[in-house]
Amino acid sequence: MSITIRKLDSAMPDFNAQLRAVLAFEASEDDAIDQAAARILADVKARGDAAVLEYTNRFDRLNAGSVATLEIGQQELQAALAGLSPTRRDALQTAADRVRAYHQRQKAECGSDGFSYTEADGNVLGQKVTPLDRVGIYVPGGKAAYPSSVLMNAIPAKVAGVQEVIMVVPTPDGVKNELVLAAAAIAGVDRVFTIGGAQAVAALAYGTATVPQVDKIVGPGNAYVAAAKRRVFGTVGIDMIAGPSEILVLCDGTTDPDWIAMDLFSQAEHDELAQSILVCPDPAYIAQVEASINRQLPLMPRHEVIRTSLTNRGALISVRDMDQACDIANLIAAEHLEISAADPQRWADRIRHAGAMFLGRFSSESLGDYCAGPNHVLPTSRTARFSSPLGVYDFQKRSSMIHISEAGAQTLGKIAAELAYGEGLQAHARSAEYRLKEPAK
Amino acid sequence: MSITIRKLDSAMPDFNAQLRAVLAFEASEDDAIDQAAARILADVKARGDAAVLEYTNRFDRLNAGSVATLEIGQQELQAALAGLSPTRRDALQTAADRVRAYHQRQKAECGSDGFSYTEADGNVLGQKVTPLDRVGIYVPGGKAAYPSSVLMNAIPAKVAGVQEVIMVVPTPDGVKNELVLAAAAIAGVDRVFTIGGAQAVAALAYGTATVPQVDKIVGPGNAYVAAAKRRVFGTVGIDMIAGPSEILVLCDGTTDPDWIAMDLFSQAEHDELAQSILVCPDPAYIAQVEASINRQLPLMPRHEVIRTSLTNRGALISVRDMDQACDIANLIAAEHLEISAADPQRWADRIRHAGAMFLGRFSSESLGDYCAGPNHVLPTSRTARFSSPLGVYDFQKRSSMIHISEAGAQTLGKIAAELAYGEGLQAHARSAEYRLKEPAK
């Protein structure tokens, strides 16, 4: 049964409306889920460990006697690592090393040392950069347990200098994912608790007798986790609430169509809501990719998910030229943007909005997902217009440093007082004026 | 009538509990306000300009015929600037120049150029930094209209390279604040609409026929504005939802007590919920500050607000030594931290969490509020543990750049495939394997 993927042509008069329809996605906010998450948060805030234990035993079908028994020690993490096949262990270690190297470079290049400068009259102004003290990483359990996500969330935190990284991962029916535990060992996670859901978010946000309170919670989770994270935002920091994953491929029509078809599959196989879009100026090439999709789809183990995703949310878009393809890419602001073309940098220079850009035919998104080095936690649903990949900077914060000299206070005091009076804030004005040698007024 | 401010002593056995009680603050989330904001958002999303016009005419008691007539042109902004007294205009201009200079330095020092590096096998990895396209700045109308906030929000955006900065400011009963308009002129705001409330947030987040859609909304507002911002987060970026303003003064007991009393006033005068705390190792000095507070309070025009704020939320804390004062400062993670002491840098080096640090006796917070240069939009309510002053970085975003060479794909493809199979994502694995010269399996 061949698959029907929406086809758009930028020459069609209603192209913009059609494109908007393809992109339209409303995250369903289920009020019942939100209220349930709110109740669990309040309960854990009030009752601490006792509530965490009850919810964990109930939802994950466990019989734990205390939250302390839900902690996995470093020895067990190391054992999980030692238990992997050498090939898999080496792959995980190399991926971690590359992710660490990239984020170390990011730390060095992105102003992590802060700065300061001295003005002529002796004022010193600047910015101090410090790591967060303690961070929580949520790792989903069950099917969608991705060891690569452990690396991508924990390593930037450790590179930033976070002293304590606490991982929570639910283990429904007590089933642990050895690859996830091995990844935690490699990434240098400090403590691991096998708890999940809104109760794990609550434990991290408020702290309990057993689970320490963190300053920020990152990592993906189900709808309850997302609702809980939204609600604790402010008490702790959170990362973005991720929408479905997306790939946008700009192709000039010279890459093997099988490669592009598989790249579209690699996004579509994540889940039914994932979005895969190809934009190309060559209609004949688009037809080749479509033929390849139909030929290869039955061979994929996750063909049902891929079919649903491509049918409901996929698109093949024919455009005038690569310039127009870039305009569309800026409109879509995709999480993953592959520029599979000759001279990809030429087109990359025109892109303003994208979570990550994969340049050239050999840069398949899957390389970035695992081991290229840059982070795979990326802004989805057009949020690349205003947000960034997860990075070292997400685990640091800045403080302004203001050291005004006596001489400096003479100049600045008059300015501040003038503006403070203008705003009707007399104490502000007087506070500045007290530092003047010749008191005003 | 003398004022009673809570006094704490770190030597008291229940000191930690008392301190927690002082710091406790629950932002009231009014469900009725949230629902009203949600209705306005949905209405503006559906009906655009017509809804914005109706709400504006109703809530601000105007009779505007169209949203277009609510726009203030550049000429009017320039006229407002020209109409200021020379002293005030110069003060505003100097403040703007200093804020711009600091943020230009911040841009230069904080990795705004991005980076890239080439690996041995030819892979190029890096990060591209781009400004947001278009930003909305919310400026409150009425009493709490602060021209300094216009500078602090708009200038970093322009320094970042944002092409279009759109300001919204309600004008209840048609009353415009000339100082706010003048600040907009100086800051280089591109367009100004006299709209406010949830309807202004909606117009900026979704766009209307007249008001362009922005990528991020920053700036303070009332409870409706805060609720609306929370709800549009994800469609656009937002800054932090600010809590009440706070100052924490660490003083070694050698600064003129009148100065410290006035510094505490300068925070307390903002509003009844503002928090002013003094920490000092010298009980006799604390008594001097308290006496000064009582002596000076009746002289302040905003004495009622100050009295309420200091009575309900203020505290004078006696500690063992300045080391302990620093520990408490790290716990409080204050928005504004004054270190009014000899050798202030010695103590600043021990501070991990603070929005802005004001070092030495001449660095009154009010200088930083107006014209020192660093931003006065700072993390409140202990969020300095994980967030930062508003800065150039808030108006930029990063994209990862991944250009894998053919040689690089041979190494990385095998690693990615190994890990993808481990996660059960076969299309990811195949996508990587297609780039291998000697296909696997």
PDB file of N, CA, C and O in Angstrom, chain A residues 68-102:
ATOM      1  N   ALA A  68      14.827   5.938  49.966  1.00  0.00           N
ATOM      2  CA  ALA A  68      16.266   5.640  49.971  1.00  0.00           C
ATOM      3  C   ALA A  68      16.572   4.354  49.194  1.00  0.00           C
ATOM      4  O   ALA A  68      17.592   4.259  48.505  1.00  0.00           O
ATOM      5  N   THR A  69      15.665   3.374  49.290  1.00  0.00           N
ATOM      6  CA  THR A  69      15.920   2.120  48.566  1.00  0.00           C
ATOM      7  C   THR A  69      15.748   2.280  47.056  1.00  0.00           C
ATOM      8  O   THR A  69      16.095   1.386  46.287  1.00  0.00           O
ATOM      9  N   LEU A  70      15.199   3.434  46.639  1.00  0.00           N
ATOM     10  CA  LEU A  70      15.019   3.689  45.201  1.00  0.00           C
ATOM     11  C   LEU A  70      16.254   4.346  44.584  1.00  0.00           C
ATOM     12  O   LEU A  70      16.279   4.620  43.399  1.00  0.00           O
ATOM     13  N   GLU A  71      17.254   4.594  45.415  1.00  0.00           N
ATOM     14  CA  GLU A  71      18.480   5.176  44.856  1.00  0.00           C
ATOM     15  C   GLU A  71      19.367   4.064  44.290  1.00  0.00           C
ATOM     16  O   GLU A  71      19.489   2.986  44.866  1.00  0.00           O
ATOM     17  N   ILE A  72      19.949   4.363  43.131  1.00  0.00           N
ATOM     18  CA  ILE A  72      20.903   3.425  42.531  1.00  0.00           C
ATOM     19  C   ILE A  72      22.304   3.953  42.811  1.00  0.00           C
ATOM     20  O   ILE A  72      22.617   5.090  42.460  1.00  0.00           O
ATOM     21  N   GLY A  73      23.132   3.146  43.405  1.00  0.00           N
ATOM     22  CA  GLY A  73      24.477   3.584  43.769  1.00  0.00           C
ATOM     23  C   GLY A  73      25.433   3.587  42.586  1.00  0.00           C
ATOM     24  O   GLY A  73      25.147   3.024  41.521  1.00  0.00           O
ATOM     25  N   GLN A  74      26.559   4.245  42.784  1.00  0.00           N
ATOM     26  CA  GLN A  74      27.563   4.334  41.718  1.00  0.00           C
ATOM     27  C   GLN A  74      28.040   2.948  41.291  1.00  0.00           C
ATOM     28  O   GLN A  74      28.341   2.727  40.114  1.00  0.00           O
ATOM     29  N   GLN A  75      28.095   2.025  42.256  1.00  0.00           N
ATOM     30  CA  GLN A  75      28.586   0.690  41.921  1.00  0.00           C
ATOM     31  C   GLN A  75      27.693   0.024  40.874  1.00  0.00           C
ATOM     32  O   GLN A  75      28.184  -0.605  39.933  1.00  0.00           O
ATOM     33  N   GLU A  76      26.388   0.190  41.046  1.00  0.00           N
ATOM     34  CA  GLU A  76      25.456  -0.424  40.090  1.00  0.00           C
ATOM     35  C   GLU A  76      25.561   0.245  38.720  1.00  0.00           C
ATOM     36  O   GLU A  76      25.432  -0.406  37.681  1.00  0.00           O
ATOM     37  N   LEU A  77      25.802   1.570  38.729  1.00  0.00           N
ATOM     38  CA  LEU A  77      25.979   2.263  37.447  1.00  0.00           C
ATOM     39  C   LEU A  77      27.225   1.733  36.730  1.00  0.00           C
ATOM     40  O   LEU A  77      27.196   1.463  35.531  1.00  0.00           O
ATOM     41  N   GLN A  78      28.303   1.599  37.482  1.00  0.00           N
ATOM     42  CA  GLN A  78      29.542   1.092  36.886  1.00  0.00           C
ATOM     43  C   GLN A  78      29.372  -0.347  36.404  1.00  0.00           C
ATOM     44  O   GLN A  78      29.913  -0.726  35.360  1.00  0.00           O
ATOM     45  N   ALA A  79      28.603  -1.123  37.151  1.00  0.00           N
ATOM     46  CA  ALA A  79      28.362  -2.508  36.741  1.00  0.00           C
ATOM     47  C   ALA A  79      27.588  -2.547  35.421  1.00  0.00           C
ATOM     48  O   ALA A  79      27.863  -3.385  34.550  1.00  0.00           O
ATOM     49  N   ALA A  80      26.629  -1.619  35.282  1.00  0.00           N
ATOM     50  CA  ALA A  80      25.862  -1.561  34.033  1.00  0.00           C
ATOM     51  C   ALA A  80      26.791  -1.238  32.865  1.00  0.00           C
ATOM     52  O   ALA A  80      26.687  -1.824  31.781  1.00  0.00           O
ATOM     53  N   LEU A  81      27.714  -0.325  33.104  1.00  0.00           N
ATOM     54  CA  LEU A  81      28.673   0.044  32.057  1.00  0.00           C
ATOM     55  C   LEU A  81      29.564  -1.149  31.709  1.00  0.00           C
ATOM     56  O   LEU A  81      29.778  -1.475  30.531  1.00  0.00           O
ATOM     57  N   ALA A  82      30.056  -1.816  32.745  1.00  0.00           N
ATOM     58  CA  ALA A  82      30.951  -2.959  32.525  1.00  0.00           C
ATOM     59  C   ALA A  82      30.227  -4.100  31.807  1.00  0.00           C
ATOM     60  O   ALA A  82      30.853  -4.881  31.082  1.00  0.00           O
ATOM     61  N   GLY A  83      28.913  -4.157  31.986  1.00  0.00           N
ATOM     62  CA  GLY A  83      28.149  -5.251  31.403  1.00  0.00           C
ATOM     63  C   GLY A  83      27.824  -5.085  29.924  1.00  0.00           C
ATOM     64  O   GLY A  83      27.329  -6.010  29.284  1.00  0.00           O
ATOM     65  N   LEU A  84      28.110  -3.919  29.367  1.00  0.00           N
ATOM     66  CA  LEU A  84      27.809  -3.710  27.945  1.00  0.00           C
ATOM     67  C   LEU A  84      28.803  -4.460  27.071  1.00  0.00           C
ATOM     68  O   LEU A  84      29.936  -4.728  27.488  1.00  0.00           O
ATOM     69  N   SER A  85      28.364  -4.752  25.839  1.00  0.00           N
ATOM     70  CA  SER A  85      29.321  -5.330  24.891  1.00  0.00           C
ATOM     71  C   SER A  85      30.404  -4.287  24.624  1.00  0.00           C
ATOM     72  O   SER A  85      30.138  -3.090  24.668  1.00  0.00           O
ATOM     73  N   PRO A  86      31.639  -4.736  24.373  1.00  0.00           N
ATOM     74  CA  PRO A  86      32.719  -3.770  24.129  1.00  0.00           C
ATOM     75  C   PRO A  86      32.378  -2.782  23.011  1.00  0.00           C
ATOM     76  O   PRO A  86      32.655  -1.585  23.126  1.00  0.00           O
ATOM     77  N   THR A  87      31.733  -3.243  21.959  1.00  0.00           N
ATOM     78  CA  THR A  87      31.396  -2.350  20.840  1.00  0.00           C
ATOM     79  C   THR A  87      30.457  -1.243  21.298  1.00  0.00           C
ATOM     80  O   THR A  87      30.663  -0.064  21.007  1.00  0.00           O
ATOM     81  N   ARG A  88      29.445  -1.646  22.063  1.00  0.00           N
ATOM     82  CA  ARG A  88      28.473  -0.668  22.490  1.00  0.00           C
ATOM     83  C   ARG A  88      29.081   0.284  23.525  1.00  0.00           C
ATOM     84  O   ARG A  88      28.848   1.485  23.516  1.00  0.00           O
ATOM     85  N   ARG A  89      29.902  -0.276  24.416  1.00  0.00           N
ATOM     86  CA  ARG A  89      30.533   0.559  25.434  1.00  0.00           C
ATOM     87  C   ARG A  89      31.464   1.577  24.770  1.00  0.00           C
ATOM     88  O   ARG A  89      31.460   2.751  25.113  1.00  0.00           O
ATOM     89  N   ASP A  90      32.219   1.113  23.790  1.00  0.00           N
ATOM     90  CA  ASP A  90      33.122   2.035  23.087  1.00  0.00           C
ATOM     91  C   ASP A  90      32.335   3.124  22.364  1.00  0.00           C
ATOM     92  O   ASP A  90      32.729   4.297  22.349  1.00  0.00           O
ATOM     93  N   ALA A  91      31.232   2.733  21.743  1.00  0.00           N
ATOM     94  CA  ALA A  91      30.414   3.716  21.022  1.00  0.00           C
ATOM     95  C   ALA A  91      29.894   4.780  21.990  1.00  0.00           C
ATOM     96  O   ALA A  91      29.951   5.988  21.724  1.00  0.00           O
ATOM     97  N   LEU A  92      29.412   4.326  23.142  1.00  0.00           N
ATOM     98  CA  LEU A  92      28.871   5.251  24.138  1.00  0.00           C
ATOM     99  C   LEU A  92      29.976   6.169  24.669  1.00  0.00           C
ATOM    100  O   LEU A  92      29.779   7.385  24.826  1.00  0.00           O
ATOM    101  N   GLN A  93      31.156   5.576  24.899  1.00  0.00           N
ATOM    102  CA  GLN A  93      32.267   6.356  25.433  1.00  0.00           C
ATOM    103  C   GLN A  93      32.744   7.388  24.401  1.00  0.00           C
ATOM    104  O   GLN A  93      32.995   8.550  24.744  1.00  0.00           O
ATOM    105  N   THR A  94      32.835   6.980  23.155  1.00  0.00           N
ATOM    106  CA  THR A  94      33.285   7.916  22.117  1.00  0.00           C
ATOM    107  C   THR A  94      32.269   9.035  21.934  1.00  0.00           C
ATOM    108  O   THR A  94      32.636  10.212  21.800  1.00  0.00           O
ATOM    109  N   ALA A  95      30.991   8.672  21.941  1.00  0.00           N
ATOM    110  CA  ALA A  95      29.948   9.696  21.826  1.00  0.00           C
ATOM    111  C   ALA A  95      30.083  10.687  22.979  1.00  0.00           C
ATOM    112  O   ALA A  95      30.051  11.912  22.776  1.00  0.00           O
ATOM    113  N   ALA A  96      30.255  10.175  24.205  1.00  0.00           N
ATOM    114  CA  ALA A  96      30.367  11.049  25.377  1.00  0.00           C
ATOM    115  C   ALA A  96      31.594  11.955  25.252  1.00  0.00           C
ATOM    116  O   ALA A  96      31.527  13.155  25.555  1.00  0.00           O
ATOM    117  N   ASP A  97      32.703  11.387  24.806  1.00  0.00           N
ATOM    118  CA  ASP A  97      33.926  12.179  24.665  1.00  0.00           C
ATOM    119  C   ASP A  97      33.728  13.318  23.664  1.00  0.00           C
ATOM    120  O   ASP A  97      34.193  14.437  23.878  1.00  0.00           O
ATOM    121  N   ARG A  98      33.041  13.007  22.576  1.00  0.00           N
ATOM    122  CA  ARG A  98      32.831  14.037  21.547  1.00  0.00           C
ATOM    123  C   ARG A  98      31.847  15.111  22.035  1.00  0.00           C
ATOM    124  O   ARG A  98      32.038  16.300  21.768  1.00  0.00           O
ATOM    125  N   VAL A  99      30.820  14.692  22.723  1.00  0.00           N
ATOM    126  CA  VAL A  99      29.866  15.663  23.270  1.00  0.00           C
ATOM    127  C   VAL A  99      30.576  16.555  24.285  1.00  0.00           C
ATOM    128  O   VAL A  99      30.395  17.782  24.314  1.00  0.00           O
ATOM    129  N   ARG A 100      31.436  15.947  25.104  1.00  0.00           N
ATOM    130  CA  ARG A 100      32.158  16.719  26.113  1.00  0.00           C
ATOM    131  C   ARG A 100      33.112  17.721  25.435  1.00  0.00           C
ATOM    132  O   ARG A 100      33.169  18.891  25.829  1.00  0.00           O
ATOM    133  N   ALA A 101      33.798  17.262  24.399  1.00  0.00           N
ATOM    134  CA  ALA A 101      34.758  18.145  23.721  1.00  0.00           C
ATOM    135  C   ALA A 101      34.042  19.359  23.118  1.00  0.00           C
ATOM    136  O   ALA A 101      34.523  20.495  23.218  1.00  0.00           O
ATOM    137  N   TYR A 102      32.891  19.118  22.492  1.00  0.00           N
ATOM    138  CA  TYR A 102      32.152  20.238  21.903  1.00  0.00           C
ATOM    139  C   TYR A 102      31.721  21.221  22.979  1.00  0.00           C
ATOM    140  O   TYR A 102      31.859  22.435  22.831  1.00  0.00           O
TER     141      TYR A 102
END
